[in-house]
Coordinates of C-alpha atoms and ligand atoms in Angstrom, one line a residue:
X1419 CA 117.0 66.6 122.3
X1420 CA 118.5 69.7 121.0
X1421 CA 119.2 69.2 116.9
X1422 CA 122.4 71.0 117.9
X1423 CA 124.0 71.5 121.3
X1424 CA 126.4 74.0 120.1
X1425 CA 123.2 76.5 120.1
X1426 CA 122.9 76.4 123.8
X1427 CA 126.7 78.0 123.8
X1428 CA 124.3 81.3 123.2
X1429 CA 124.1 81.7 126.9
X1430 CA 127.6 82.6 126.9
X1431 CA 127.4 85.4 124.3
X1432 CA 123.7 87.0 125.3
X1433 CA 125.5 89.6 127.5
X1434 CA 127.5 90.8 124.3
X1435 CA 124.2 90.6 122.8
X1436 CA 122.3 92.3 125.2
X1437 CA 125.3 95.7 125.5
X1438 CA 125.2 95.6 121.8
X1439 CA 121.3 96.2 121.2
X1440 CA 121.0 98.6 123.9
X1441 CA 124.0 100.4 122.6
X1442 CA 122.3 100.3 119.1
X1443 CA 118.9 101.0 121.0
X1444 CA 120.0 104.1 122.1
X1445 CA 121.8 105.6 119.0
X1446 CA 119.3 104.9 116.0
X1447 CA 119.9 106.6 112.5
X1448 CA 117.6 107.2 109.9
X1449 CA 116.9 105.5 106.6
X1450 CA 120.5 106.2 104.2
X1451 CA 121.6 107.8 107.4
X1452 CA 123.4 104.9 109.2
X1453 CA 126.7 105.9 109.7
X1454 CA 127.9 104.8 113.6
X1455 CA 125.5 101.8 113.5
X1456 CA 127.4 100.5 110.0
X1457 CA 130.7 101.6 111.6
X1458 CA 129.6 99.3 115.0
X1459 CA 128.9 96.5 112.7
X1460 CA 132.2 96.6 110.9
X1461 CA 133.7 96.8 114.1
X1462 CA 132.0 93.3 115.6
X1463 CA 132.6 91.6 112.3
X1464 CA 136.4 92.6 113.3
X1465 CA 135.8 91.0 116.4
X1466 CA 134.5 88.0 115.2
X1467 CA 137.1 87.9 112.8
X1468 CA 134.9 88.0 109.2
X1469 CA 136.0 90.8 106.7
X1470 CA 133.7 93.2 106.1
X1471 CA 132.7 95.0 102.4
X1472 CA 130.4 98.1 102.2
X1473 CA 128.2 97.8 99.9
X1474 CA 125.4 100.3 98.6
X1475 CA 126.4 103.3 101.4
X1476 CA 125.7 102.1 104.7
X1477 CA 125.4 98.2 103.5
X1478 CA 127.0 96.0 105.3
X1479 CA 128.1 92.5 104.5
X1480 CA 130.6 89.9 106.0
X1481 CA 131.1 86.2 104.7
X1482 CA 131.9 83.2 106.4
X1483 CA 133.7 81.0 104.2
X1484 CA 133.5 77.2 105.5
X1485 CA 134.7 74.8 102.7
X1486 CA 132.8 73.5 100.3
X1487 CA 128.9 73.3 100.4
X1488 CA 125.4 75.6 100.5
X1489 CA 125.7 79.4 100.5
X1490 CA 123.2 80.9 102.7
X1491 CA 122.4 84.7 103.0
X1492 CA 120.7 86.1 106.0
X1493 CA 119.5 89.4 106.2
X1494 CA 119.4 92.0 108.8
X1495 CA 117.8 95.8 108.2
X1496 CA 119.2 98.3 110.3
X1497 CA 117.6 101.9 110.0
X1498 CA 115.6 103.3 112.4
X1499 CA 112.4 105.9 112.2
X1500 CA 111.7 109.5 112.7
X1501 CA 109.6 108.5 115.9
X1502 CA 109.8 110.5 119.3
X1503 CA 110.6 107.3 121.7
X1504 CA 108.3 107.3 124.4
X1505 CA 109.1 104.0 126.2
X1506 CA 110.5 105.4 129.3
X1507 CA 113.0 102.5 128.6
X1508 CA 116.8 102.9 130.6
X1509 CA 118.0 102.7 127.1
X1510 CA 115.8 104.9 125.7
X1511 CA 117.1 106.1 121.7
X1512 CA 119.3 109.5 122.5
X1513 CA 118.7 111.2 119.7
X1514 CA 115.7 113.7 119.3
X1515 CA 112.8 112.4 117.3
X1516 CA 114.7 109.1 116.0
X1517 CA 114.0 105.7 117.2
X1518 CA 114.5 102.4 116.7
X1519 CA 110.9 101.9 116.9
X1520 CA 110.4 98.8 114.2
X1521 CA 113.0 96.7 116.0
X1522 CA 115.7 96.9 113.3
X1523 CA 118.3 97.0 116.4
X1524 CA 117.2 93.2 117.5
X1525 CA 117.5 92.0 113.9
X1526 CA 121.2 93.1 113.4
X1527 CA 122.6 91.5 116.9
X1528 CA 120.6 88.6 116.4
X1529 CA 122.4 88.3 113.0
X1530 CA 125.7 88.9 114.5
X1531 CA 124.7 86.8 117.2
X1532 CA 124.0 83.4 114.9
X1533 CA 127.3 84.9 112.6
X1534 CA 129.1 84.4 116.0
X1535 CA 127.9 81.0 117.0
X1536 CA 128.2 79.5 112.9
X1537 CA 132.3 81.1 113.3
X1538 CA 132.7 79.1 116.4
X1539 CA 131.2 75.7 115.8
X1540 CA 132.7 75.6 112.2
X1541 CA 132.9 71.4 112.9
X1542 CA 129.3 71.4 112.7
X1543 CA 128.3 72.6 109.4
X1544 CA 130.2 73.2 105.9
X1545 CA 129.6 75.6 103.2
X1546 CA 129.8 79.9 103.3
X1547 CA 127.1 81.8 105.4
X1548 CA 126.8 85.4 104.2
X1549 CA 125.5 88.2 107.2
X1550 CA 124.2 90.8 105.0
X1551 CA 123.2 94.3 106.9
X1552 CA 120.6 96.2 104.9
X1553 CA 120.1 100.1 105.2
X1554 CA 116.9 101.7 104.7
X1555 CA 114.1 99.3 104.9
X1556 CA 111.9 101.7 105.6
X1557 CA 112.0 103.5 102.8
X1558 CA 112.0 100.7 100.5
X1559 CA 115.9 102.4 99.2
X1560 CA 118.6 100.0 100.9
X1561 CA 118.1 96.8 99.1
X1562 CA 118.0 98.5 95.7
X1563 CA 121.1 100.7 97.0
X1564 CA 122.8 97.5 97.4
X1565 CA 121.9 96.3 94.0
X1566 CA 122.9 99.3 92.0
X1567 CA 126.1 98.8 93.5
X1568 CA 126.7 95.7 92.4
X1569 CA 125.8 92.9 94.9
X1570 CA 125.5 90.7 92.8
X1571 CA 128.8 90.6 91.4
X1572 CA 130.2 91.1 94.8
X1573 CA 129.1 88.2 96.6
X1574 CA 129.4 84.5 96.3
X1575 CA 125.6 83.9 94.8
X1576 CA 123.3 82.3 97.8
X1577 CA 121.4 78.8 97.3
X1578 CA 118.8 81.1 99.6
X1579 CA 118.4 83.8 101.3
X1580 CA 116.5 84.3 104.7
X1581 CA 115.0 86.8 106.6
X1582 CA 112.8 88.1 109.6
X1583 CA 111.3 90.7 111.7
X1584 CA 110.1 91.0 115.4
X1585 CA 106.3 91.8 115.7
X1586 CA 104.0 92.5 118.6
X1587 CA 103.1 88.7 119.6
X1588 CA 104.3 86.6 122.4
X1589 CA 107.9 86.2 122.9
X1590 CA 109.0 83.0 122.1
X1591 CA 107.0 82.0 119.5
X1592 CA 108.2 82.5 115.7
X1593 CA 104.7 83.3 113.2
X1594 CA 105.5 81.9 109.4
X1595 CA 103.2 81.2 106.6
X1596 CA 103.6 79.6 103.2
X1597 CA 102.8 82.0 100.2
X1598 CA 102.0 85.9 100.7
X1599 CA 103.7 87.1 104.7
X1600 CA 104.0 90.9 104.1
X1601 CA 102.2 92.7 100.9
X1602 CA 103.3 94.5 97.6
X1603 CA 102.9 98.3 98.6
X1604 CA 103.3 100.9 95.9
X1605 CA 102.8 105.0 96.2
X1606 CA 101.5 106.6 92.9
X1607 CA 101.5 110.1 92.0
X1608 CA 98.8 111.0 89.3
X1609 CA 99.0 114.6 87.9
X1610 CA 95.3 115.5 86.0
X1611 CA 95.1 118.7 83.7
X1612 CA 92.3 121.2 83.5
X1613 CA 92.0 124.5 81.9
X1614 CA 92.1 127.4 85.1
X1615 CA 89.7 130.6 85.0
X1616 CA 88.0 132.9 87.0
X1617 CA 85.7 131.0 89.2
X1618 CA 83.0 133.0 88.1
X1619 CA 83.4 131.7 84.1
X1620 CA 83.0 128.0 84.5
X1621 CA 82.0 127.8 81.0
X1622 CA 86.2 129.0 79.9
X1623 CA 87.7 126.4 82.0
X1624 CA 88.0 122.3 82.6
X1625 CA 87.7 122.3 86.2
X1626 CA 90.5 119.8 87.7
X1627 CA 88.3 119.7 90.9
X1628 CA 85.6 117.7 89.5
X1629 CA 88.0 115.9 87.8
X1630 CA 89.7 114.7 90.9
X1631 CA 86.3 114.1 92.7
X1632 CA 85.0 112.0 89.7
X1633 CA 88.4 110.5 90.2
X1634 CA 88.0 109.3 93.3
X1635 CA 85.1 108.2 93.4
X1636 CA 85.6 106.2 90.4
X1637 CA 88.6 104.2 92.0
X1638 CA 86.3 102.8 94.8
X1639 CA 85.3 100.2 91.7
X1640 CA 88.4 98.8 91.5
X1641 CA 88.4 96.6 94.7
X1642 CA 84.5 96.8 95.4
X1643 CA 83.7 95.7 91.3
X1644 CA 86.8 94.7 89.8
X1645 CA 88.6 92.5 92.6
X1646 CA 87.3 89.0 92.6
X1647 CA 85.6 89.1 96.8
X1648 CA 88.0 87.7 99.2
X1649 CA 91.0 88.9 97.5
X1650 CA 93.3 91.1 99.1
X1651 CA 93.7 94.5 97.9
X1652 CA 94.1 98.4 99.1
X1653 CA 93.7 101.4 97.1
X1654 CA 93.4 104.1 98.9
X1655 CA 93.5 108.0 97.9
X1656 CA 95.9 109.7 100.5
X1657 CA 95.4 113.0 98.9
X1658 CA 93.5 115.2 96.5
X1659 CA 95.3 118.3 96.1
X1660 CA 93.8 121.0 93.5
X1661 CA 93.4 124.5 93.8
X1662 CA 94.1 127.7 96.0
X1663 CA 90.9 129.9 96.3
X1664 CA 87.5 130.2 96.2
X1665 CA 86.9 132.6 93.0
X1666 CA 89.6 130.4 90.8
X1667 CA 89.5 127.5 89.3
X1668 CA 92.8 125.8 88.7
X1669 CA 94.7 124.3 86.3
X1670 CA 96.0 120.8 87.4
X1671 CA 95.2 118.7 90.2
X1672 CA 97.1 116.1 91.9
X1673 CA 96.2 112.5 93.7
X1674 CA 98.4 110.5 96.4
X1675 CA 97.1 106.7 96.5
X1676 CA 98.7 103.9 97.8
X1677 CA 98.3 100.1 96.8
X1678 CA 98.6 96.4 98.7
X1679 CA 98.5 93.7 97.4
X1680 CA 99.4 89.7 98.0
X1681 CA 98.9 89.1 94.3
X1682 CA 101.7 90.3 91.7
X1683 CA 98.9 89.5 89.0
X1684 CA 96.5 91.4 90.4
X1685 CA 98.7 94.4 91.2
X1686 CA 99.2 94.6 87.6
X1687 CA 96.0 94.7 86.8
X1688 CA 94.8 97.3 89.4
X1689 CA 97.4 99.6 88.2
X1690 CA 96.0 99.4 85.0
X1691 CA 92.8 99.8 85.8
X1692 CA 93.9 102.9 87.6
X1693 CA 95.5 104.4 85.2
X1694 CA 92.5 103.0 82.7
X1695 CA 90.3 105.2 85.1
X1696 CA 92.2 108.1 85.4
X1697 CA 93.0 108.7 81.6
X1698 CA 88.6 107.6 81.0
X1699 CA 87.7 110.5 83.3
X1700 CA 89.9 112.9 81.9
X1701 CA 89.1 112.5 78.3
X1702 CA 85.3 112.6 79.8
X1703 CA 86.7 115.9 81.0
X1704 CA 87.6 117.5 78.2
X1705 CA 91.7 117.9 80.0
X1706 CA 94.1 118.9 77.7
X1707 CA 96.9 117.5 78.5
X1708 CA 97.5 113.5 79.1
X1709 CA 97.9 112.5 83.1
X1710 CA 101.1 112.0 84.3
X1711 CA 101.7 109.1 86.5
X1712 CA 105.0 108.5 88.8
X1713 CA 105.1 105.5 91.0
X1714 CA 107.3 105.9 94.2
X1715 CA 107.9 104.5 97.7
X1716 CA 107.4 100.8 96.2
X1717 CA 107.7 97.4 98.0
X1718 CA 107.9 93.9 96.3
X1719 CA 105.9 91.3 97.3
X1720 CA 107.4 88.9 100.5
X1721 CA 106.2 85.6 99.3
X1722 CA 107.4 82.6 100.9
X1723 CA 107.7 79.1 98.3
X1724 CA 106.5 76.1 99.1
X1725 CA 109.8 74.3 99.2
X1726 CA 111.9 76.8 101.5
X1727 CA 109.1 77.5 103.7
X1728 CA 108.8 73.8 104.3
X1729 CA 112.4 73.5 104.9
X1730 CA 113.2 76.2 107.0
X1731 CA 109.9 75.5 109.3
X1732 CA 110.4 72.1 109.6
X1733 CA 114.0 72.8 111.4
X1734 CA 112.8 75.9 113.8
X1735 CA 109.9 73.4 114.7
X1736 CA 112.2 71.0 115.6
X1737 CA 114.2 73.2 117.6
X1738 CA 111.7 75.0 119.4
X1739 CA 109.1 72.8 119.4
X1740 CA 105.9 72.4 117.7
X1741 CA 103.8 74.8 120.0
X1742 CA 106.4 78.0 119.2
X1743 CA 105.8 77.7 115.8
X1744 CA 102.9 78.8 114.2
X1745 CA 101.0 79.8 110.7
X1746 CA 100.4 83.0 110.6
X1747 CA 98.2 85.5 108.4
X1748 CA 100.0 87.9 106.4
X1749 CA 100.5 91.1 107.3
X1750 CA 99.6 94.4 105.5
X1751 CA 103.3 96.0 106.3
X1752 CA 105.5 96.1 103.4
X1753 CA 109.2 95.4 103.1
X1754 CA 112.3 95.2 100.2
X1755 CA 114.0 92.8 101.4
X1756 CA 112.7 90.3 98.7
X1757 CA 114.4 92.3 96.2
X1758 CA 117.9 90.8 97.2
X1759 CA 116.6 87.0 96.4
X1760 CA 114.9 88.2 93.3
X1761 CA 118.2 90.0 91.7
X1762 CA 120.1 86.4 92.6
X1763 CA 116.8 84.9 91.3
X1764 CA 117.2 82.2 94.3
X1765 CA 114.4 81.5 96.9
X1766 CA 113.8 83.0 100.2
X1767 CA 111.8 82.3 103.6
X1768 CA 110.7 85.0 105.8
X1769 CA 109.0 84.9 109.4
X1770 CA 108.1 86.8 112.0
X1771 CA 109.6 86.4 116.0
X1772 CA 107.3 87.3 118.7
X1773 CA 108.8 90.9 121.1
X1774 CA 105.9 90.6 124.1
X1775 CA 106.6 88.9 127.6
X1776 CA 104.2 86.4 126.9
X1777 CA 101.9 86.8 130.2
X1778 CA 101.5 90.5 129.2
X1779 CA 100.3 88.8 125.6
X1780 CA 98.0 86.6 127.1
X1781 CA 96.2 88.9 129.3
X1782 CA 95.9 91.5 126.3
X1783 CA 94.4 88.7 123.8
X1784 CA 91.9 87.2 126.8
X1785 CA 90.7 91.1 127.5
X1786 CA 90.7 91.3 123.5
X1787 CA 92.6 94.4 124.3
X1788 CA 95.2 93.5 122.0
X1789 CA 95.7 96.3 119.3
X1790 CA 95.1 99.1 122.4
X1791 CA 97.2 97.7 124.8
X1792 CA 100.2 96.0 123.1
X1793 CA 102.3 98.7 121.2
X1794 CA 102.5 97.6 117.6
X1795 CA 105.9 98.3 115.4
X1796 CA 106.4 102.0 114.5
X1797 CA 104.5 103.0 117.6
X1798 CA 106.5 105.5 120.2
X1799 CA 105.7 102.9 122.8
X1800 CA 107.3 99.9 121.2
X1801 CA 109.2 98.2 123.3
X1802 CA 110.5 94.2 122.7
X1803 CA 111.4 92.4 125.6
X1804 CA 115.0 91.4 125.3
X1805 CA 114.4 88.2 126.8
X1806 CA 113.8 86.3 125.4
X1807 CA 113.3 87.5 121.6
X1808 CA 117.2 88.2 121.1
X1809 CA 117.9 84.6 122.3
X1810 CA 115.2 83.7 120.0
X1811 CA 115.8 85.5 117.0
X1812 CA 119.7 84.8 117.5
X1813 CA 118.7 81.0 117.5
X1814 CA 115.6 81.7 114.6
X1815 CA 118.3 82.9 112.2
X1816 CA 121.2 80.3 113.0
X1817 CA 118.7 77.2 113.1
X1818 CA 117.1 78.0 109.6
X1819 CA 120.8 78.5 108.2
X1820 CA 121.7 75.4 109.6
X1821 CA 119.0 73.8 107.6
X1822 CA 120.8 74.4 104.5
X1823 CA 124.4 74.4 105.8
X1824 CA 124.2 71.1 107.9
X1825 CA 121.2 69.4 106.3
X1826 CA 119.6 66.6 108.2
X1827 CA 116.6 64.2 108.0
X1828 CA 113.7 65.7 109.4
X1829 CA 111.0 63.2 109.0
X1830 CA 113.1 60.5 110.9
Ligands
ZN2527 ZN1 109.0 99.4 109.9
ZN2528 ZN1 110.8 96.9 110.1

């Protein structure tokens, strides 16, 4: 017994649904960059007769205002990647080297699509659903572009805020976890100082390459001696970058690392003992000059609370059934959505919606072929199947809103 029969009106929108994502599929913009797909979006809020406001650039955000109640915020991301499609799809992304390769396309028309069905079935639910469009995920820029431009102050403040993201499971089935789903990832830049000379007078110079080397190696402690074992964390030393030529030695080097975590406690302390490290080895060294450190390309935690999460799964269970929902692990992947929440200080859930025709799935996972054979997110190859993950995702974002917006009793 469906929870609420206006959902299965979706049928009659899909094929809007469907034009809409193909359309987006095949014109994807990069991170900052989202111009037409922002202008499209403004142009079906039109349609669906919700104002829209711009907010933070390419930001997109239109309320539905239904008397008096919960304020719910959903979130869609809409940039694409600079990937070279290579699906072979009808639909295929038109413009060279861009694609909507992490699915960002499904997220926004399932958003609209739930926007639509809430506007239409206003007798079923009270209260003001917020559709908020998102630039830049991948870059970790459009939520905070959204906040420096005052969000906060422009909206009506959400009770909670929701989110998700199609992965490379079966279609169908919706992955959500309490606690840690995606992890903290942070970029660091570390600038190290020597003394240069002529590669043949060691004894006149502080040699940065050592440095570096002693560096590195010195960082492998920090998970492997400082982490307690079993807990989750990366740091990993992209690049070493020092020097030009044999016969010179120079006078700075640099280091690229990147860091994930599940832990905001223990990402503090690993960036201390980084920089600990790094400022050890190069007063070992003899460097004249302090390191400079410049964090970058940084992610908040996703971390789902115990309340929400139970909320919010409890109605997709019901709606979908208890074998379409499932626990999941978290993954590695980092995203910025959480940021939005955070600024309002209000909770958030966050789970994942499956993008493989489920036979294909099944095969791959009993030949244990699965990371070779199914094309993960980012991957030139990735390709959800429209059906039925739109449906799904369309249903995913309007089902958890109604948990807030219609509230019912669950354990009856
Ligand atoms: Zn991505
Ligand atoms: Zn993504």
């Amino acid at each position: 017994m469906p929870a609420f029969p206006f959902l299965d009106e979706l049928d009659g929108q899909l094929q809007w649904q469907r034009q809409l994502y193909q359309d987006l599929h095949r014109h994807p913009e990069l991170s900052l960059q989202e111009h037409r797909t922002a202008e499209r979006i403004e142009a079906e809020l039109a349609g669906l007769g919700v104002a829209a406001q711009r907010i933070g650039g390419t930001g997109v955000v239109g309320v539905l205002e239904n008397g008096a109640g919960p304020t719910v915020l959903s979130r869609a991301d809409i940039d694409a990647l600079p990937v070279t499609e290579d699906t072979g799809l009808e639909y295929s992304s038109t413009v060279d080297g861009v694609m909507h390769a992490c699915g960002h396309d499904m997220h926004i028309v399932a958003l609209l699509g739930a926007l639509r069905l809430l506007g239409e079935n206003r007798e079923a639910w009270s209260g003001t659903y917020i559709a908020l469009f998102q630039p830049a995920e991948e870059n970790a820029a459009g939520a905070q572009a959204m906040l420096d431009d005052g969000l906060v102050d422009k909206l009506p403040r959400p009770d909670v805020a929701l989110s998700q993201h199609v992965m490379p499971f079966a279609a169908g089935t919706i992955g959500t976890a309490q606690g840690p789903v995606l992890s903290a990832g942070d970029s660091l830049r570390i600038t190290v100082f020597g003394r240069g000379a002529h590669g043949s007078m060691p004894h006149n110079a502080v040699d940065p390459v050592v440095l570096c080397a002693s560096i590195v190696l010195r960082l492998q402690t920090i998970v492997s001696r400082e982490t307690q074992p079993g807990q989750f964390a990366v740091v990993t030393v992209g690049a070493s970058n020092a020097g030009s030529k044999s016969n010179i030695i120079p006078d700075r080097g640099e280091l690229l690392l990147n860091l994930r975590t599940y832990d905001t406690a223990l990402r503090e302390r690993i960036m201390a003992a980084i920089e600990r490290i790094v400022r050890g080895e190069c007063a070992a060294a003899g460097s004249p000059r302090e390191p400079e450190f410049e964090y970058y390309d940084q992610f908040p935690l996703t971390s789902n609370d115990a309340g929400t999460h139970a909320t919010v799964t409890a109605a997709l269970t019901e709606h979908f059934g208890a074998e379409a929902v499932f626990d999941t692990k978290p993954y590695t992947a980092s995203e910025d959505f959480s940021r939005i929440p955070d600024a309002f200080g209000v909770p958030y859930a966050y789970w994942f919606v499956g993008s493989v025709p489920p036979e294909k799935y099944r095969a791959a996972v009993e030949a244990g072929t699965v990371s070779s054979d199914i094309p993960a997110n980012h991957s030139p190859f990735f390709a959800p199947a429209i059906d039925p993950t739109l449906a799904i995702g369309t249903r995913a974002q309007a089902v958890a809103a109604l948990a807030y917006l219609a509230p019912r009793d669950l354990s009856a």
